[in-house]
């Protein structure tokens, strides 16, 4: 699994404002939208294209266009919804699937409560939207589900990640996926922070992304 930290002054500037406890929800939503578009620019560097010939006002030329099947964008509910507009602004022809996951209070494992994804994802590039990669359980479960359905190129876009979460995702996927699954897995994030606290929050972090996006718990 590859991790890409986007090192850009605009990314750092917007992330700093998101971290500020005094940033209100409307500003938080707007900056999240803008930050995701910047992250998506880097995350889609490997998007699949094919040559196409077009006529310019002067002469025919060969350029590129996105191949089919089109990429699939998958926000993880609920906080991932706050990243959707920023992603589709850059990739408007993508299809959108929704995945709702929550921790089961008895087993403490991620459980899927909403699944609006194609059953067959063979040959699909998928972009998973999840603001905070903290403990890594939810994201690992989401990535495994996509690979099990045939996706062969998956990029998770996160505002922030914790080292423990990145390690946990890689460990869980190594344990649960077949060695010959052939899928490319990558995490694109604005920063990898110091650590998780005893409650599983990223430090220094920015708090609960869902609560800050929508103003309620």
PDB file of N, CA, C and O in Angstrom, residues 48 69 72 118-126 142-154 177 181-185:
ATOM      1  N   UNK A  48      -7.153   6.375 -15.629  1.00  0.00           N
ATOM      2  CA  UNK A  48      -6.920   5.721 -16.917  1.00  0.00           C
ATOM      3  C   UNK A  48      -7.499   6.552 -18.068  1.00  0.00           C
ATOM      4  O   UNK A  48      -8.653   6.990 -18.018  1.00  0.00           O
ATOM      5  N   UNK A  69     -14.765   1.347 -18.051  1.00  0.00           N
ATOM      6  CA  UNK A  69     -15.792   1.972 -17.221  1.00  0.00           C
ATOM      7  C   UNK A  69     -15.248   3.193 -16.486  1.00  0.00           C
ATOM      8  O   UNK A  69     -14.061   3.249 -16.161  1.00  0.00           O
ATOM      9  N   UNK A  72     -15.263   5.204 -10.103  1.00  0.00           N
ATOM     10  CA  UNK A  72     -16.325   5.193  -9.099  1.00  0.00           C
ATOM     11  C   UNK A  72     -15.836   5.924  -7.861  1.00  0.00           C
ATOM     12  O   UNK A  72     -14.782   5.603  -7.315  1.00  0.00           O
ATOM     13  N   UNK A 118     -22.091  -1.070  -7.027  1.00  0.00           N
ATOM     14  CA  UNK A 118     -22.262  -2.188  -7.962  1.00  0.00           C
ATOM     15  C   UNK A 118     -21.683  -3.476  -7.371  1.00  0.00           C
ATOM     16  O   UNK A 118     -20.669  -3.440  -6.668  1.00  0.00           O
ATOM     17  N   UNK A 119     -22.310  -4.589  -7.646  1.00  0.00           N
ATOM     18  CA  UNK A 119     -21.804  -5.872  -7.170  1.00  0.00           C
ATOM     19  C   UNK A 119     -20.538  -6.285  -7.903  1.00  0.00           C
ATOM     20  O   UNK A 119     -19.688  -6.976  -7.353  1.00  0.00           O
ATOM     21  N   UNK A 120     -20.427  -5.887  -9.158  1.00  0.00           N
ATOM     22  CA  UNK A 120     -19.257  -6.223  -9.957  1.00  0.00           C
ATOM     23  C   UNK A 120     -18.460  -4.948 -10.252  1.00  0.00           C
ATOM     24  O   UNK A 120     -18.931  -4.067 -10.966  1.00  0.00           O
ATOM     25  N   UNK A 121     -17.274  -4.866  -9.682  1.00  0.00           N
ATOM     26  CA  UNK A 121     -16.410  -3.708  -9.886  1.00  0.00           C
ATOM     27  C   UNK A 121     -15.158  -4.073 -10.700  1.00  0.00           C
ATOM     28  O   UNK A 121     -14.151  -3.379 -10.637  1.00  0.00           O
ATOM     29  N   UNK A 122     -15.258  -5.125 -11.471  1.00  0.00           N
ATOM     30  CA  UNK A 122     -14.109  -5.589 -12.243  1.00  0.00           C
ATOM     31  C   UNK A 122     -13.608  -4.483 -13.165  1.00  0.00           C
ATOM     32  O   UNK A 122     -14.384  -3.877 -13.907  1.00  0.00           O
ATOM     33  N   UNK A 123     -12.313  -4.230 -13.081  1.00  0.00           N
ATOM     34  CA  UNK A 123     -11.701  -3.234 -13.943  1.00  0.00           C
ATOM     35  C   UNK A 123     -11.990  -1.796 -13.569  1.00  0.00           C
ATOM     36  O   UNK A 123     -11.622  -0.885 -14.322  1.00  0.00           O
ATOM     37  N   UNK A 124     -12.602  -1.571 -12.401  1.00  0.00           N
ATOM     38  CA  UNK A 124     -12.953  -0.206 -12.014  1.00  0.00           C
ATOM     39  C   UNK A 124     -11.867   0.421 -11.161  1.00  0.00           C
ATOM     40  O   UNK A 124     -11.299  -0.203 -10.273  1.00  0.00           O
ATOM     41  N   UNK A 125     -11.608   1.706 -11.424  1.00  0.00           N
ATOM     42  CA  UNK A 125     -10.816   2.514 -10.515  1.00  0.00           C
ATOM     43  C   UNK A 125     -11.770   3.151  -9.519  1.00  0.00           C
ATOM     44  O   UNK A 125     -12.782   3.737  -9.908  1.00  0.00           O
ATOM     45  N   UNK A 126     -11.448   3.044  -8.227  1.00  0.00           N
ATOM     46  CA  UNK A 126     -12.332   3.559  -7.185  1.00  0.00           C
ATOM     47  C   UNK A 126     -11.585   4.580  -6.327  1.00  0.00           C
ATOM     48  O   UNK A 126     -10.397   4.421  -6.027  1.00  0.00           O
ATOM     49  N   UNK A 142     -13.686  -1.126   4.142  1.00  0.00           N
ATOM     50  CA  UNK A 142     -14.201  -0.587   2.876  1.00  0.00           C
ATOM     51  C   UNK A 142     -13.321  -1.006   1.702  1.00  0.00           C
ATOM     52  O   UNK A 142     -13.822  -1.416   0.643  1.00  0.00           O
ATOM     53  N   UNK A 143     -12.005  -0.917   1.865  1.00  0.00           N
ATOM     54  CA  UNK A 143     -11.097  -1.304   0.794  1.00  0.00           C
ATOM     55  C   UNK A 143     -11.222  -2.795   0.476  1.00  0.00           C
ATOM     56  O   UNK A 143     -11.207  -3.195  -0.694  1.00  0.00           O
ATOM     57  N   UNK A 144     -11.343  -3.621   1.501  1.00  0.00           N
ATOM     58  CA  UNK A 144     -11.495  -5.055   1.271  1.00  0.00           C
ATOM     59  C   UNK A 144     -12.774  -5.356   0.506  1.00  0.00           C
ATOM     60  O   UNK A 144     -12.794  -6.198  -0.413  1.00  0.00           O
ATOM     61  N   UNK A 145     -13.859  -4.672   0.855  1.00  0.00           N
ATOM     62  CA  UNK A 145     -15.127  -4.889   0.153  1.00  0.00           C
ATOM     63  C   UNK A 145     -14.979  -4.571  -1.340  1.00  0.00           C
ATOM     64  O   UNK A 145     -15.455  -5.319  -2.192  1.00  0.00           O
ATOM     65  N   UNK A 146     -14.304  -3.464  -1.650  1.00  0.00           N
ATOM     66  CA  UNK A 146     -14.132  -3.073  -3.055  1.00  0.00           C
ATOM     67  C   UNK A 146     -13.261  -4.072  -3.806  1.00  0.00           C
ATOM     68  O   UNK A 146     -13.562  -4.438  -4.954  1.00  0.00           O
ATOM     69  N   UNK A 147     -12.173  -4.515  -3.167  1.00  0.00           N
ATOM     70  CA  UNK A 147     -11.302  -5.501  -3.814  1.00  0.00           C
ATOM     71  C   UNK A 147     -12.048  -6.816  -4.030  1.00  0.00           C
ATOM     72  O   UNK A 147     -11.938  -7.442  -5.091  1.00  0.00           O
ATOM     73  N   UNK A 148     -12.825  -7.239  -3.037  1.00  0.00           N
ATOM     74  CA  UNK A 148     -13.586  -8.483  -3.151  1.00  0.00           C
ATOM     75  C   UNK A 148     -14.569  -8.439  -4.320  1.00  0.00           C
ATOM     76  O   UNK A 148     -14.907  -9.473  -4.894  1.00  0.00           O
ATOM     77  N   UNK A 149     -15.010  -7.239  -4.675  1.00  0.00           N
ATOM     78  CA  UNK A 149     -15.936  -7.103  -5.799  1.00  0.00           C
ATOM     79  C   UNK A 149     -15.232  -6.858  -7.134  1.00  0.00           C
ATOM     80  O   UNK A 149     -15.882  -6.623  -8.149  1.00  0.00           O
ATOM     81  N   UNK A 150     -13.911  -6.875  -7.101  1.00  0.00           N
ATOM     82  CA  UNK A 150     -13.174  -6.836  -8.357  1.00  0.00           C
ATOM     83  C   UNK A 150     -12.450  -5.553  -8.675  1.00  0.00           C
ATOM     84  O   UNK A 150     -11.777  -5.476  -9.711  1.00  0.00           O
ATOM     85  N   UNK A 151     -12.561  -4.508  -7.826  1.00  0.00           N
ATOM     86  CA  UNK A 151     -11.842  -3.263  -8.110  1.00  0.00           C
ATOM     87  C   UNK A 151     -10.340  -3.539  -8.096  1.00  0.00           C
ATOM     88  O   UNK A 151      -9.840  -4.238  -7.219  1.00  0.00           O
ATOM     89  N   UNK A 152      -9.623  -2.987  -9.063  1.00  0.00           N
ATOM     90  CA  UNK A 152      -8.193  -3.293  -9.155  1.00  0.00           C
ATOM     91  C   UNK A 152      -7.297  -2.081  -8.946  1.00  0.00           C
ATOM     92  O   UNK A 152      -6.075  -2.193  -9.027  1.00  0.00           O
ATOM     93  N   UNK A 153      -7.892  -0.909  -8.687  1.00  0.00           N
ATOM     94  CA  UNK A 153      -7.087   0.290  -8.456  1.00  0.00           C
ATOM     95  C   UNK A 153      -7.895   1.187  -7.530  1.00  0.00           C
ATOM     96  O   UNK A 153      -8.874   1.801  -7.947  1.00  0.00           O
ATOM     97  N   UNK A 154      -7.501   1.249  -6.256  1.00  0.00           N
ATOM     98  CA  UNK A 154      -8.292   1.957  -5.244  1.00  0.00           C
ATOM     99  C   UNK A 154      -7.422   3.012  -4.577  1.00  0.00           C
ATOM    100  O   UNK A 154      -6.328   2.719  -4.095  1.00  0.00           O
ATOM    101  N   UNK A 177      -6.506 -10.198   2.407  1.00  0.00           N
ATOM    102  CA  UNK A 177      -6.583 -10.296   0.957  1.00  0.00           C
ATOM    103  C   UNK A 177      -5.641 -11.367   0.437  1.00  0.00           C
ATOM    104  O   UNK A 177      -4.577 -11.618   0.995  1.00  0.00           O
ATOM    105  N   UNK A 181      -4.251 -10.843  -5.440  1.00  0.00           N
ATOM    106  CA  UNK A 181      -5.448 -10.078  -5.806  1.00  0.00           C
ATOM    107  C   UNK A 181      -5.162  -9.051  -6.896  1.00  0.00           C
ATOM    108  O   UNK A 181      -6.064  -8.668  -7.646  1.00  0.00           O
ATOM    109  N   UNK A 182      -3.928  -8.567  -6.985  1.00  0.00           N
ATOM    110  CA  UNK A 182      -3.538  -7.704  -8.098  1.00  0.00           C
ATOM    111  C   UNK A 182      -4.021  -6.273  -8.004  1.00  0.00           C
ATOM    112  O   UNK A 182      -3.839  -5.502  -8.942  1.00  0.00           O
ATOM    113  N   UNK A 183      -4.622  -5.871  -6.889  1.00  0.00           N
ATOM    114  CA  UNK A 183      -5.147  -4.514  -6.778  1.00  0.00           C
ATOM    115  C   UNK A 183      -4.065  -3.554  -6.310  1.00  0.00           C
ATOM    116  O   UNK A 183      -3.204  -3.907  -5.499  1.00  0.00           O
ATOM    117  N   UNK A 184      -4.113  -2.338  -6.844  1.00  0.00           N
ATOM    118  CA  UNK A 184      -3.237  -1.264  -6.400  1.00  0.00           C
ATOM    119  C   UNK A 184      -3.970  -0.445  -5.349  1.00  0.00           C
ATOM    120  O   UNK A 184      -5.072   0.050  -5.607  1.00  0.00           O
ATOM    121  N   UNK A 185      -3.382  -0.303  -4.158  1.00  0.00           N
ATOM    122  CA  UNK A 185      -4.024   0.402  -3.052  1.00  0.00           C
ATOM    123  C   UNK A 185      -3.154   1.582  -2.656  1.00  0.00           C
ATOM    124  O   UNK A 185      -1.939   1.450  -2.473  1.00  0.00           O
TER     125      UNK A 185
END
